[in-house]
Coordinates of C-alpha atoms in Angstrom, one line a residue:
M1 CA 4.6 -12.6 -87.3
G2 CA 3.7 -12.6 -83.6
R3 CA 1.5 -9.9 -82.0
F4 CA 3.1 -8.3 -79.0
T5 CA 0.6 -7.2 -76.4
I6 CA 0.5 -6.5 -72.6
R7 CA -0.3 -9.4 -70.5
Y8 CA -1.8 -9.0 -67.1
G9 CA -1.1 -11.0 -64.0
D10 CA -4.0 -12.7 -62.6
H11 CA -4.1 -10.5 -59.5
V12 CA -4.3 -7.4 -61.8
T13 CA -6.9 -9.0 -64.0
R14 CA -9.1 -9.7 -61.0
A15 CA -8.5 -6.1 -59.7
R16 CA -9.6 -4.6 -63.2
R17 CA -12.6 -6.7 -63.4
D18 CA -13.7 -5.8 -59.7
G19 CA -12.9 -2.1 -60.1
R20 CA -10.3 -2.2 -57.4
P21 CA -7.6 0.3 -57.1
V22 CA -4.1 -0.6 -58.7
V23 CA -0.8 0.8 -58.1
A24 CA 1.9 0.5 -60.8
L25 CA 5.6 -0.5 -59.6
E26 CA 8.8 -0.4 -61.6
S27 CA 11.2 -3.3 -61.9
T28 CA 14.5 -1.7 -62.4
I29 CA 14.7 -1.3 -58.5
I30 CA 14.7 -5.1 -58.5
S31 CA 17.3 -5.7 -61.2
H32 CA 19.5 -2.6 -61.1
G33 CA 18.5 -0.5 -58.0
L34 CA 19.3 -2.6 -55.2
P35 CA 21.9 -5.3 -54.4
H36 CA 21.0 -9.0 -54.3
P37 CA 19.3 -10.5 -52.1
D38 CA 18.0 -7.2 -50.7
N39 CA 16.3 -6.5 -54.1
L40 CA 14.0 -9.5 -53.8
R41 CA 13.1 -8.9 -50.1
V42 CA 12.4 -5.1 -50.8
A43 CA 10.3 -5.9 -53.9
R44 CA 8.1 -8.2 -51.9
E45 CA 7.8 -5.6 -49.0
I46 CA 6.8 -2.9 -51.6
E47 CA 4.0 -5.1 -52.9
Q48 CA 2.8 -6.0 -49.5
T49 CA 2.8 -2.4 -48.5
V50 CA 0.5 -1.5 -51.5
R51 CA -1.8 -4.3 -50.3
D52 CA -1.7 -3.1 -46.7
H53 CA -2.9 0.3 -47.8
G54 CA -5.8 -0.7 -49.8
A55 CA -4.7 -1.3 -53.3
V56 CA -3.4 -4.0 -55.6
P57 CA 0.3 -3.9 -56.7
A58 CA 1.1 -4.2 -60.5
T59 CA 5.0 -4.7 -60.7
I60 CA 5.7 -4.1 -64.5
G61 CA 8.6 -6.0 -66.3
M62 CA 9.3 -8.1 -69.4
I63 CA 9.9 -11.9 -69.2
G64 CA 11.0 -13.7 -72.5
G65 CA 9.9 -10.7 -74.5
E66 CA 6.5 -10.6 -72.9
L67 CA 5.4 -7.3 -71.3
I68 CA 3.6 -8.1 -68.0
V69 CA 1.6 -5.8 -65.9
G70 CA 1.5 -7.6 -62.6
L71 CA 4.4 -9.9 -62.4
E72 CA 3.9 -13.0 -60.3
D73 CA 6.3 -13.6 -57.4
A74 CA 8.3 -16.2 -59.4
Q75 CA 8.7 -13.7 -62.2
V76 CA 9.9 -11.0 -59.6
E77 CA 12.4 -13.5 -58.2
H78 CA 13.7 -14.3 -61.7
L79 CA 14.4 -10.5 -62.5
A80 CA 16.0 -10.2 -59.1
S81 CA 18.5 -13.0 -59.7
A82 CA 19.0 -13.6 -63.4
D83 CA 22.0 -12.3 -65.5
G84 CA 21.6 -10.1 -68.4
V85 CA 18.3 -8.5 -67.5
A86 CA 18.0 -5.5 -69.7
K87 CA 17.2 -2.0 -68.4
L88 CA 14.2 -0.9 -70.5
S89 CA 13.2 2.6 -71.2
V90 CA 10.3 3.3 -73.6
R91 CA 12.5 3.2 -76.7
D92 CA 13.7 -0.3 -75.8
L93 CA 10.4 -2.0 -75.3
A94 CA 9.6 -2.9 -79.0
I95 CA 13.1 -4.3 -79.7
A96 CA 13.3 -6.1 -76.4
A97 CA 9.9 -7.8 -77.1
A98 CA 10.9 -8.8 -80.6
T99 CA 14.1 -10.3 -79.3
G100 CA 12.6 -12.3 -76.5
A101 CA 14.6 -10.4 -73.8
D102 CA 14.1 -10.3 -70.0
G103 CA 13.8 -6.7 -69.0
A104 CA 13.1 -4.4 -66.1
T105 CA 11.2 -1.2 -66.8
T106 CA 12.5 2.3 -65.8
V107 CA 10.3 5.1 -64.5
A108 CA 9.7 6.1 -68.1
A109 CA 8.7 2.6 -69.4
T110 CA 6.7 1.8 -66.3
S111 CA 4.7 5.0 -66.6
A112 CA 4.0 4.6 -70.2
V113 CA 2.9 0.9 -69.8
A114 CA 0.8 1.7 -66.7
A115 CA -1.0 4.5 -68.5
A116 CA -1.6 2.2 -71.5
A117 CA -3.0 -0.3 -69.0
G118 CA -5.5 2.4 -67.5
I119 CA -3.4 2.5 -64.2
G120 CA -3.4 6.1 -62.8
V121 CA -0.9 6.0 -60.0
F122 CA 2.8 4.8 -59.9
A123 CA 5.1 4.7 -56.9
T124 CA 8.9 4.8 -57.3
G125 CA 11.8 6.0 -55.2
G126 CA 13.4 9.0 -57.0
L127 CA 12.7 10.3 -60.5
G128 CA 15.4 10.5 -63.1
G129 CA 16.3 13.8 -64.6
V130 CA 19.0 16.2 -65.9
H131 CA 22.5 15.0 -65.1
R132 CA 25.2 17.3 -63.7
E133 CA 27.2 18.7 -66.7
A134 CA 24.4 18.1 -69.0
N135 CA 25.3 21.3 -70.7
T136 CA 28.3 19.5 -72.2
T137 CA 27.0 15.8 -72.1
F138 CA 23.3 16.3 -73.1
D139 CA 22.6 13.6 -70.6
E140 CA 19.0 13.7 -69.6
S141 CA 16.8 10.9 -68.3
A142 CA 13.9 9.9 -70.8
D143 CA 11.7 9.9 -67.6
L144 CA 11.2 13.6 -68.3
T145 CA 10.0 13.6 -72.0
T146 CA 7.9 10.5 -71.3
L147 CA 6.1 12.2 -68.4
A148 CA 5.3 15.1 -70.6
R149 CA 2.9 12.8 -72.5
T150 CA 1.8 10.2 -69.9
P151 CA -1.3 11.1 -67.7
I152 CA -0.1 9.4 -64.5
V153 CA 0.6 10.4 -60.9
V154 CA 4.2 9.6 -60.0
V155 CA 4.7 9.4 -56.2
C156 CA 8.4 9.8 -55.6
A157 CA 10.9 11.4 -53.2
G158 CA 11.8 14.0 -55.7
V159 CA 14.7 13.7 -58.2
K160 CA 17.6 11.5 -57.2
S161 CA 20.1 13.8 -55.4
I162 CA 23.0 12.7 -57.6
L163 CA 21.3 14.8 -60.5
D164 CA 20.9 18.4 -61.2
V165 CA 17.7 19.0 -59.3
G166 CA 17.3 22.7 -60.3
A167 CA 17.7 21.9 -64.0
T168 CA 15.3 19.0 -63.9
L169 CA 12.6 21.1 -62.3
E170 CA 13.2 23.7 -65.1
R171 CA 12.8 21.0 -67.7
L172 CA 9.7 19.6 -66.1
E173 CA 8.1 23.1 -66.3
T174 CA 9.2 23.5 -69.9
L175 CA 7.7 20.1 -70.7
G176 CA 4.3 20.9 -69.0
V177 CA 4.6 18.2 -66.2
S178 CA 2.8 19.3 -63.1
V179 CA 4.8 19.1 -59.9
A180 CA 3.5 19.3 -56.4
G181 CA 4.9 18.7 -52.9
Y182 CA 2.9 16.4 -50.6
G183 CA 2.4 18.4 -47.5
T184 CA 5.3 20.8 -48.4
R185 CA 6.2 23.5 -50.8
R186 CA 9.8 22.2 -50.9
F187 CA 10.8 19.6 -53.5
P188 CA 12.3 16.7 -51.7
G189 CA 15.9 15.6 -52.5
F190 CA 15.5 11.8 -52.4
F191 CA 18.1 10.7 -49.8
V192 CA 17.5 14.1 -48.0
T193 CA 14.3 15.8 -47.0
D194 CA 14.8 19.1 -48.9
G195 CA 16.3 19.2 -52.3
G196 CA 16.8 23.0 -52.2
F197 CA 14.0 24.2 -54.4
D198 CA 10.5 25.5 -54.0
V199 CA 7.5 24.1 -55.8
D200 CA 4.3 26.1 -56.8
W201 CA 1.6 23.6 -55.5
Q202 CA 1.2 21.7 -52.3
L203 CA -1.4 18.8 -51.9
D204 CA -2.1 17.7 -48.4
S205 CA -4.1 14.4 -48.6
P206 CA -4.7 11.4 -50.9
E207 CA -8.1 12.8 -51.6
A208 CA -6.7 16.1 -52.8
V209 CA -4.4 14.2 -55.1
A210 CA -7.3 12.2 -56.4
A211 CA -9.3 15.4 -57.0
A212 CA -6.4 16.7 -59.1
M213 CA -6.4 13.5 -61.2
A214 CA -10.2 13.8 -61.7
A215 CA -9.9 17.5 -62.7
R216 CA -7.3 16.7 -65.3
E217 CA -9.5 14.0 -66.8
D218 CA -12.6 16.3 -66.8
H219 CA -10.7 19.2 -68.4
G220 CA -9.0 17.1 -71.1
V221 CA -6.3 19.7 -71.3
G222 CA -2.7 18.6 -71.1
A223 CA -1.6 15.0 -71.1
G224 CA 1.3 15.2 -68.8
A225 CA 2.0 13.6 -65.5
L226 CA 1.7 14.9 -62.0
V227 CA 4.9 14.5 -60.1
L228 CA 4.2 14.3 -56.4
G229 CA 7.2 14.9 -54.2
N230 CA 6.8 13.0 -51.0
P231 CA 9.7 13.9 -48.6
L232 CA 11.1 11.8 -46.0
P233 CA 10.8 13.1 -42.5
T234 CA 14.0 14.9 -41.4
D235 CA 14.6 12.3 -38.8
E236 CA 14.7 9.5 -41.4
Q237 CA 16.8 11.3 -44.1
L238 CA 20.5 10.4 -44.7
D239 CA 22.8 12.6 -42.7
T240 CA 23.2 15.7 -44.8
D241 CA 27.0 16.0 -44.2
L242 CA 27.6 12.2 -45.1
H243 CA 25.3 12.8 -48.2
D244 CA 27.3 15.7 -49.5
R245 CA 30.7 14.2 -48.9
T246 CA 29.7 10.9 -50.4
L247 CA 28.2 12.7 -53.5
A248 CA 31.2 14.6 -54.0
E249 CA 33.5 11.6 -53.9
G250 CA 31.1 9.8 -56.3
L251 CA 31.2 12.4 -58.9
E252 CA 35.0 12.4 -58.8
L253 CA 34.9 8.7 -59.2
L254 CA 32.5 9.0 -62.1
A255 CA 34.7 11.4 -64.0
S256 CA 38.0 9.4 -63.4
N257 CA 36.3 6.2 -64.4
G258 CA 34.6 7.6 -67.5
V259 CA 31.3 6.3 -66.6
T260 CA 28.4 7.8 -68.8
G261 CA 24.8 7.2 -69.9
K262 CA 22.7 4.6 -68.3
A263 CA 25.6 3.4 -66.0
V264 CA 25.8 6.8 -64.2
T265 CA 22.8 6.2 -61.8
P266 CA 23.7 2.6 -60.8
F267 CA 27.3 3.5 -60.4
L268 CA 26.6 6.4 -58.0
L269 CA 24.0 4.5 -56.1
S270 CA 26.4 1.7 -55.6
H271 CA 29.0 4.1 -54.4
F272 CA 26.5 5.5 -51.9
H273 CA 25.7 2.0 -50.6
S274 CA 29.3 1.1 -50.0
S275 CA 30.5 4.4 -48.8
T276 CA 27.8 4.9 -46.3
Q277 CA 28.0 1.1 -44.9
G278 CA 24.6 0.6 -46.1
K279 CA 22.9 3.7 -44.5
S280 CA 21.8 4.9 -48.0
L281 CA 20.3 1.6 -48.8
E282 CA 18.3 1.7 -45.5
V283 CA 17.0 5.3 -46.6
N284 CA 16.3 4.1 -50.1
V285 CA 14.2 1.3 -48.8
R286 CA 12.3 3.7 -46.4
I287 CA 11.6 6.0 -49.4
I288 CA 10.0 3.4 -51.6
L289 CA 7.9 1.9 -48.9
R290 CA 6.6 5.3 -47.9
N291 CA 5.8 6.1 -51.5
A292 CA 4.2 2.8 -52.0
A293 CA 1.9 3.4 -49.1
L294 CA 0.9 6.9 -50.2
A295 CA 0.4 5.8 -53.8
A296 CA -2.0 3.1 -52.6
Q297 CA -4.0 5.6 -50.5
I298 CA -4.2 7.8 -53.6
A299 CA -5.4 5.0 -55.8
A300 CA -8.0 4.0 -53.2
A301 CA -9.2 7.6 -53.0
A302 CA -9.4 7.9 -56.7
V303 CA -11.8 4.8 -57.1
P304 CA -14.8 6.6 -55.7
A305 CA -15.3 10.1 -57.3
H306 CA -14.4 12.1 -54.1
T307 CA -14.8 15.8 -54.1
A308 CA -11.9 16.8 -51.8
L309 CA -10.4 20.0 -50.3
G310 CA -6.8 20.2 -49.3
F311 CA -5.3 22.4 -52.2
A312 CA -2.9 25.1 -51.5
L313 CA -2.9 27.7 -54.1
P314 CA 0.2 29.3 -55.5
Q315 CA 1.3 32.4 -53.9

C-alpha cells in the first residue's frame, strides 16, 4: 500500500526552510468559482498579489491523488482547464487521494491542510455557511465545523451573500470560532460592504491580527479559527439594488431547478455573473485580491514576534 502524504511545492519548501511568511490559497476558485479563462488569470494575479505584499503563496490542491501545498503554475493551469476536477472538502481528501483524483480544495479542506502544514493565514473570497431554508434542508457548509477545530486566520469578505448570514454567525458562535471585522464592527456581505450584522471584535492592523494569533498560541485554549471579515469599500461593492434583485431571481431559479447541496453555490454565483453582465465577477476578483494582500501583510507581521496594539474591546 502507498503512503499518502502532503507534498510541498519547491517555492513553499524554500520559504519554510528560510522562515519566510506563507499564505494558503484555495483552488476551488480556480476550478469551480470562476469561468474559464478568467480563472487562470485571476489565480495568477492572486499569487502575485501575495508576493507583492511580502509573503509566499501556497495554492493547495490535488493532482493525480497527490495533495500539494504550493501548486506550480502548470498544475494551477491543469486545474483551471481540466474536466472532472473534484470539489474536495475535508471528508473527500482520503478517498480522492486513494483513487488518484484531480481535485480542488474548498475553504474547509484548504484550512485543514494549511494548518497541518504549519501555515497560519489563509486568504479566500467568501466563507461558506448556513444555506437559506437550512431549517428544512439541513444544508450547511463543512467550512463551519472544520474551522471550529482548525487554528488558522481566514481572511474573507464575510459569508457569501447568497447564504443565511445571520444563521451562519450564530453557528460560528456556537462552534467557538472567533469572528472579527477588519477596521469595522459590521460583518461584510461578500458582494456588498455591509452584511447586515454586527461583530463583537474589531482589529485595525496586520500587527493586531498577528498579536491575536500569538495570544491564541500562547494561551493554548481553543483550537478554532479566527474569521477576519475584510469588507470592500462602499465605492467598490456591487450595486445593492442590483445585488438584491439578482439574488431574489437566483433563489427562485434554484427552487424551480431543484438544485441542492454542493451545486447551490456554483449555480448562484454563475447566475450572478450572467445576470449582472460580469459586474459580480469584477467584484469577486477585487474581493479575493484585497484579501490576498491583507493576508500577506498579516503573515509577514506574524513572522517576527510583534507586540501590537490596535484592538477594539467589546462594548
